Coordinates of C-alpha atoms in Angstrom, one line a residue:
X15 CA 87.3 23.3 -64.7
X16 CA 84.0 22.7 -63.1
X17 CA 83.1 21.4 -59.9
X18 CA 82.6 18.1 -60.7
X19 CA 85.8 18.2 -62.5
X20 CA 87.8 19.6 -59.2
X21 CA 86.2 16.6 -57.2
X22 CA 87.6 14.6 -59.5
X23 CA 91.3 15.4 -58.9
X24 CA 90.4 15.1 -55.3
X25 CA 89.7 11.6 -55.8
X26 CA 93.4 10.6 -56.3
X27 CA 94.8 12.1 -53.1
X28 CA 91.7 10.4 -50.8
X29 CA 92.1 6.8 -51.9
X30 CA 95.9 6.2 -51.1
X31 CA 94.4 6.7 -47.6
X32 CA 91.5 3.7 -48.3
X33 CA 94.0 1.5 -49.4
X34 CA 95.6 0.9 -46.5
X35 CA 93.2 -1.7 -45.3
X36 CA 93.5 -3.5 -48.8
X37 CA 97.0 -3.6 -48.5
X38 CA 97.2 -5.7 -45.3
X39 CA 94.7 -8.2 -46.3
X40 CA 96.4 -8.9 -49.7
X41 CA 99.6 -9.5 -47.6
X42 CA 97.8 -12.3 -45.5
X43 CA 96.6 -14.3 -48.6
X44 CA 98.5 -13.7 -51.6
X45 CA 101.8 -15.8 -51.8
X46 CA 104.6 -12.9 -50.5
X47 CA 106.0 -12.9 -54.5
X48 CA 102.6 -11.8 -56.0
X49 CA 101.9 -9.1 -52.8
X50 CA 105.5 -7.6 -53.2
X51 CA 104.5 -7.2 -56.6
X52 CA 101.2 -6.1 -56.7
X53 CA 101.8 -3.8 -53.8
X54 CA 104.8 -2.0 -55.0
X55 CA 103.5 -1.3 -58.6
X56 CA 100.0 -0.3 -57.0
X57 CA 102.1 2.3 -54.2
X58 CA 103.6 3.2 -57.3
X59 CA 100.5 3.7 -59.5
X60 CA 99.0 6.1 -56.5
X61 CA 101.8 8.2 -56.0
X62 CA 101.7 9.2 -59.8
X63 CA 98.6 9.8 -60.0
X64 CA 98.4 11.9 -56.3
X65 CA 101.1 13.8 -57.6
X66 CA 99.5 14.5 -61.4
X67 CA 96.3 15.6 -59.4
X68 CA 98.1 18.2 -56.8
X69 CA 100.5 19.5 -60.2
X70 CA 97.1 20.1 -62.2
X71 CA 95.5 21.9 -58.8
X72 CA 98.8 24.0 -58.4
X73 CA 98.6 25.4 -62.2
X74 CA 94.8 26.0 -61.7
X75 CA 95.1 28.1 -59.2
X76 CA 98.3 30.0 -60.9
X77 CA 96.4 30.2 -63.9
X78 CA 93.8 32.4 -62.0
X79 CA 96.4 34.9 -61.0
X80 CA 97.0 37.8 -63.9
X81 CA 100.8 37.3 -64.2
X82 CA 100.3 34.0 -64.5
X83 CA 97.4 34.0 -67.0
X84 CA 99.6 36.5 -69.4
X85 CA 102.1 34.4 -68.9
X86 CA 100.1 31.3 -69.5
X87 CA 99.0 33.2 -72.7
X88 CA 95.0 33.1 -71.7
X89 CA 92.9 35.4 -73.7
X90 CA 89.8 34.5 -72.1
X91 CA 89.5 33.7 -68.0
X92 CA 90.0 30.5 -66.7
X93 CA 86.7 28.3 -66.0
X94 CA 86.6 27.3 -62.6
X95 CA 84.6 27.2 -59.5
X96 CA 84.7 30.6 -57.4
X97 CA 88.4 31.9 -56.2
X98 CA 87.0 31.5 -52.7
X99 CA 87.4 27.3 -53.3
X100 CA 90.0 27.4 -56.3
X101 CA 92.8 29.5 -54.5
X102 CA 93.0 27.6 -50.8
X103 CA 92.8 24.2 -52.9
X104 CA 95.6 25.0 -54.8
X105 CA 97.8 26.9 -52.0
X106 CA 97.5 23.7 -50.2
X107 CA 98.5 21.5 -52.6
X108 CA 101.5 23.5 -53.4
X109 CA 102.4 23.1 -49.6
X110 CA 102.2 19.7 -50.0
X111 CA 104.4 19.5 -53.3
X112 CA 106.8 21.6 -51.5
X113 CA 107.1 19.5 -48.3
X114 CA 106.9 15.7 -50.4
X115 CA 110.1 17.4 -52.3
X116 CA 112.1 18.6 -49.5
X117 CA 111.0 15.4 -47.5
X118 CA 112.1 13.0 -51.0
X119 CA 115.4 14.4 -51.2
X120 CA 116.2 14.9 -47.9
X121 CA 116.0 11.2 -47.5
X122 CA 118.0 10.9 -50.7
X123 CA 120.7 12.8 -49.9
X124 CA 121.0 10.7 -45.8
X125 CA 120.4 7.2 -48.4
X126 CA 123.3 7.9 -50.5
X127 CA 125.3 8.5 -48.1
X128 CA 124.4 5.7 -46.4
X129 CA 124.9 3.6 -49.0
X130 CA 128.4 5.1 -50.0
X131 CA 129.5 4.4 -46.1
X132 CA 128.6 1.2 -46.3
X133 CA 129.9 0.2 -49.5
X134 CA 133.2 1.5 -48.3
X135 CA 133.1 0.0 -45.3
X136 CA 132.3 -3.5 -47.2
X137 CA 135.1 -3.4 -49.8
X138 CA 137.5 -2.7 -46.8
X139 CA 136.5 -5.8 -44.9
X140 CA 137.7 -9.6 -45.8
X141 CA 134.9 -11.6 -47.8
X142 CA 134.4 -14.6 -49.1
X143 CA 132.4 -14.5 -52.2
X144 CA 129.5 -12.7 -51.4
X145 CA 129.7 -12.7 -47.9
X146 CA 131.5 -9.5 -46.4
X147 CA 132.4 -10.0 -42.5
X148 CA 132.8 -6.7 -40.5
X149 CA 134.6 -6.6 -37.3
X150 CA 131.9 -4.7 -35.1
X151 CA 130.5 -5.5 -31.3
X152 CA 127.0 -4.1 -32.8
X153 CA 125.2 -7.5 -34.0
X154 CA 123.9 -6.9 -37.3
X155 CA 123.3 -8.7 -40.9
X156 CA 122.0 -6.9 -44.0
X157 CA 121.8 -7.6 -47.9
X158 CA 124.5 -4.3 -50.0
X159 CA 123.5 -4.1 -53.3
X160 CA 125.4 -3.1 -56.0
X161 CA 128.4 -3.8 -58.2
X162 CA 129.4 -6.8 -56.4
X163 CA 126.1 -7.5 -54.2
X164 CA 127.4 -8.4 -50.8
X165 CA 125.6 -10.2 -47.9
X166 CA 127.0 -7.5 -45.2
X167 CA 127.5 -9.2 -41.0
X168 CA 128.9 -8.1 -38.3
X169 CA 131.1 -10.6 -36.4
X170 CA 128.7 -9.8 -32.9
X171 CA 126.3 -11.4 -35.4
X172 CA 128.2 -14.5 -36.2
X173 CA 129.0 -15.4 -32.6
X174 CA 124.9 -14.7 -31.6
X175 CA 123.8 -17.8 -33.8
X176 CA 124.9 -21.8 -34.7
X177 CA 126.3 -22.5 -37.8
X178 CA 123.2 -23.5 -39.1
X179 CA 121.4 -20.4 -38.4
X180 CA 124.3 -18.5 -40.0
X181 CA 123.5 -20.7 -43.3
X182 CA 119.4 -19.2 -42.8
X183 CA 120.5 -15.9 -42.7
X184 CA 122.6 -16.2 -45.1
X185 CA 120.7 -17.6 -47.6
X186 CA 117.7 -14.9 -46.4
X187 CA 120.3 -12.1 -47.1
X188 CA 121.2 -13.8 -50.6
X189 CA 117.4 -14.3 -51.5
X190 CA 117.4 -10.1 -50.8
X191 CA 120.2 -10.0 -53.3
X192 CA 119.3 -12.4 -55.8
X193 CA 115.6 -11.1 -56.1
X194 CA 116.8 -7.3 -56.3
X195 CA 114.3 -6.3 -53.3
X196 CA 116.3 -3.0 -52.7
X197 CA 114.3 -1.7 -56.0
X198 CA 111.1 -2.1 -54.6
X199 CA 112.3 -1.4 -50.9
X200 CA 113.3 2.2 -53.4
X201 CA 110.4 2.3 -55.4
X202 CA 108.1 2.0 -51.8
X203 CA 109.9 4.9 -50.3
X204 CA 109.9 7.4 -52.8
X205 CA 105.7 6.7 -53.1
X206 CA 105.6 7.5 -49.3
X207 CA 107.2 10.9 -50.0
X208 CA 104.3 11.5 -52.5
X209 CA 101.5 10.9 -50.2
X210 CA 101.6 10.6 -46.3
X211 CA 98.5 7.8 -46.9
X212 CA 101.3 5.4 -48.5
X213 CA 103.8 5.5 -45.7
X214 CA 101.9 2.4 -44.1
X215 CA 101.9 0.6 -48.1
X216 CA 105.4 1.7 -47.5
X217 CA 106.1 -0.9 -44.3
X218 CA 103.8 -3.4 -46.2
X219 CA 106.3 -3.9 -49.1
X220 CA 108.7 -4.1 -46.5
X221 CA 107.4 -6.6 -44.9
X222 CA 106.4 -8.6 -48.1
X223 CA 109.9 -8.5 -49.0
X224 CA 111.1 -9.9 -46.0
X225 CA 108.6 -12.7 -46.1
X226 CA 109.8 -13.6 -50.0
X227 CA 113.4 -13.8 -48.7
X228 CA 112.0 -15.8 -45.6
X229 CA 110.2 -18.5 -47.6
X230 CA 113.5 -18.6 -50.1
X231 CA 115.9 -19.4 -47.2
X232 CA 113.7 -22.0 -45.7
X233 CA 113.4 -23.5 -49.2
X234 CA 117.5 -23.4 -49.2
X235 CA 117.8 -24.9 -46.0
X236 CA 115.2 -26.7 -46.4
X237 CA 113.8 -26.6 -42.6
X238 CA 111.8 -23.8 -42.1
X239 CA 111.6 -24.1 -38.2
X240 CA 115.5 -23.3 -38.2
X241 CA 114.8 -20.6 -40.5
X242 CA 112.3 -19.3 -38.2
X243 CA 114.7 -19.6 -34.8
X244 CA 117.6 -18.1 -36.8
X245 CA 115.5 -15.1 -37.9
X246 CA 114.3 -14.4 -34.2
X247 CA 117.6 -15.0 -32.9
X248 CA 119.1 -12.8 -35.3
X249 CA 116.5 -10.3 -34.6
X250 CA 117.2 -10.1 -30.8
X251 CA 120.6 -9.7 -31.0
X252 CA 120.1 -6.6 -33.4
X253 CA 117.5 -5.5 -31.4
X254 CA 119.9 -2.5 -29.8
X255 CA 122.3 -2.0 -32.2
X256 CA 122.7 0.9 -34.0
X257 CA 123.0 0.0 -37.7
X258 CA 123.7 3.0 -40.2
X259 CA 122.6 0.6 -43.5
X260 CA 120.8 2.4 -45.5
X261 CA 116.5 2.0 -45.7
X262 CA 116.9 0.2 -49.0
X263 CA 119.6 -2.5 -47.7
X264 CA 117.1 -5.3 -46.8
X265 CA 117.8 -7.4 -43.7
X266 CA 116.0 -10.3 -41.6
X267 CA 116.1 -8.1 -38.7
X268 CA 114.0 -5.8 -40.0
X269 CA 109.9 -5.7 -39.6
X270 CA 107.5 -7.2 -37.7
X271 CA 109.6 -10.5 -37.0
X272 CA 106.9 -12.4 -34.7
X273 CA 104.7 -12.3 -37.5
X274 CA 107.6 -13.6 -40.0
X275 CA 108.2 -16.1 -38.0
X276 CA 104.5 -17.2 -37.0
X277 CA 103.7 -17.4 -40.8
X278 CA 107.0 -19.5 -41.9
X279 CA 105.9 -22.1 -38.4
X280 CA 102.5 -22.1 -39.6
X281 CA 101.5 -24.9 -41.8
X282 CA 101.3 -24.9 -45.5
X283 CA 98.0 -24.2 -46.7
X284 CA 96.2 -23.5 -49.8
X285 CA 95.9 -19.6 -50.5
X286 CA 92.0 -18.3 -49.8
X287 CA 89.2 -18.1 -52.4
X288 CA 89.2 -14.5 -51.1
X289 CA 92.9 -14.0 -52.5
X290 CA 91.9 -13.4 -56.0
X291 CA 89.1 -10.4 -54.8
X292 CA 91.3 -8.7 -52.6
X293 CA 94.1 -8.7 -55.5
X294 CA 91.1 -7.2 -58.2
X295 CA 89.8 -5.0 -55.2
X296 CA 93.3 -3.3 -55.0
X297 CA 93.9 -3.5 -58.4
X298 CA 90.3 -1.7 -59.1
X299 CA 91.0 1.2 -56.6
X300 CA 94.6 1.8 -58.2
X301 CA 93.1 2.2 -61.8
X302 CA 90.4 4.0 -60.4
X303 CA 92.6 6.6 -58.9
X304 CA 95.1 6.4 -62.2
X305 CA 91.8 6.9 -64.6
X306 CA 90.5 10.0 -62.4
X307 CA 94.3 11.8 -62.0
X308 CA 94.2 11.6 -66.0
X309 CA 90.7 12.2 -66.6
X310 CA 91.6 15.4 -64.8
X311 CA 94.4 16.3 -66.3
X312 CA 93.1 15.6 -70.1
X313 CA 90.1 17.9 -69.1
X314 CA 92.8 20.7 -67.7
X315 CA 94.6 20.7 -70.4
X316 CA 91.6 20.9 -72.3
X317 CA 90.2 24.4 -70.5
X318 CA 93.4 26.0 -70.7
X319 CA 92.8 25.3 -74.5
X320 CA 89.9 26.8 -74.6
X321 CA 91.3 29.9 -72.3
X322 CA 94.2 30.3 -74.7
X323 CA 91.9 30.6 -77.6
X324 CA 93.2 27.6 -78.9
X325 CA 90.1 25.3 -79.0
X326 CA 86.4 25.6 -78.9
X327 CA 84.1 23.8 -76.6

């Protein structure tokens, strides 16, 4: 692995970081179903290929170490750039391997039991068909999947908004449900732990999530300034409570709600020329990184060939 080749597995772990700028911008002009989408698969996209890049660095610099080249079955040394670069590089991607893993299931092990708390506590409380009411002082309102979804609130909730407002959260909370946003809310979190430069695409798929379920509900109750009130109401009443949902249980409390509810009393307008670039622009930088993670990789795999005897150049 030359130089060149080393830079080129550095190129993956830099550009999560340049993204973040993209991200934003496709939020503001692509209709919230297209940026959930393109931003999730792109947060997904980078996190594979930071992690492929750190894994190759890790077993470059094992590969250099003699119980690891016997082990590695290398009859001929490794070609890389000098020890002095090789070794810190890869000791420092192994940190961050290490930490991204503890960190990821850390959080995994808090989520589930989250989620497990929270489905118990639904199936003990009276519904009526997907609505689960919970007797609680804490106002709160929040989409449960799983096997029944449930739209989970609080009865402080219920008594903080009209009946009409109730019917906007509701159908907010259903939208979460109906549109399966807890996978991407999922898929967004587990890319964060892969690379600190995605925790801010992490809050950006949050927030595109909310603003697909906000645009649903208005279309349900087909007045979008009620949906608005109801989401700010709903919103100040959480706004001290203590909620134990889980990250990936999706509620209209959640996020930057001023925004939310500037864009859904804003008037309709036609998306920006600009849409289309920003979408290619992110797209372009997500292959980019994907094409260099596996161009390094390929060529790796290819040295440690040659190492092993295996293959000529």
């Amino acid at each position: 692995m030359t130089a060149p080749q080393l830079a080129l597995l550095l190129v993956p772990l830099v550009l999560p970081f340049a993204v973040r700028a993209l991200a934003g911008r496709a939020l503001d002009r692509l209709h919230p179903v297209a940026a959930l989408w393109t931003l999730t698969l792109s947060a997904l996209v980078l996190a594979a290929a930071s992690v492929s890049a750190l894994g190759a660095l890790v077993l470059t610099g094992l590969l250099k170490l003699p119980l690891f080249a016997a082990l590695g079955e290398l009859v001929r040394p490794l070609p890389t750039p000098p020890n002095t670069l090789v070794l810190p590089v890869a000791a420092a991607a192994t940190g961050v391997l290490t930490v991204s893993a503890w960190t990821l299931l850390r959080s995994a092990v808090r989520q589930f039991h989250a989620f497990r708390s929270a489905r118990r506590q639904a199936d003990r409380s009276p519904t009526a068909g997907d609505l689960c009411v919970i007797d609680s002082p804490h106002p709160d309102a929040y989409a449960l999947p799983g096997r029944p979804h449930r739209i989970v609130v609080t009865t402080a909730m219920l008594r903080s908004l009209g009946p009409a407002e109730r019917e906007a959260l509701f159908a907010h909370e259903r939208a979460h449900n109906t549109g399966g946003h807890h996978r991407f809310l999922l898929a967004a979190e587990i890319a964060a732990h892969c690379h600190p430069g995605l925790r801010s695409l992490r809050d950006t798929v949050r927030l595109a999530a909310e603003r697909v379920a906000d645009e649903a509900a208005a279309t349900a109750v087909g007045d979008r300034r009620l949906t608005a009130r109801a989401i700010a109401r709903a919103a100040l009443a959480a706004h001290a409570s203590d909620s134990t949902r889980p990250d990936f249980a999706a509620a209209a409390t959640t996020g930057p709600v001023p925004q939310r509810v500037a864009a859904l009393l804003a008037p309709p307008a036609r998306r920006p020329r600009t849409a289309s670039w920003i979408a290619l622009l992110l797209a372009a930088c997500t292959a980019f990184s994907a094409c260099a993670a596996a161009a390094g990789v390929v060529t790796f795999h290819h040295e440690v060939e040659v190492a092993q005897g295996e293959e000529s150049r």
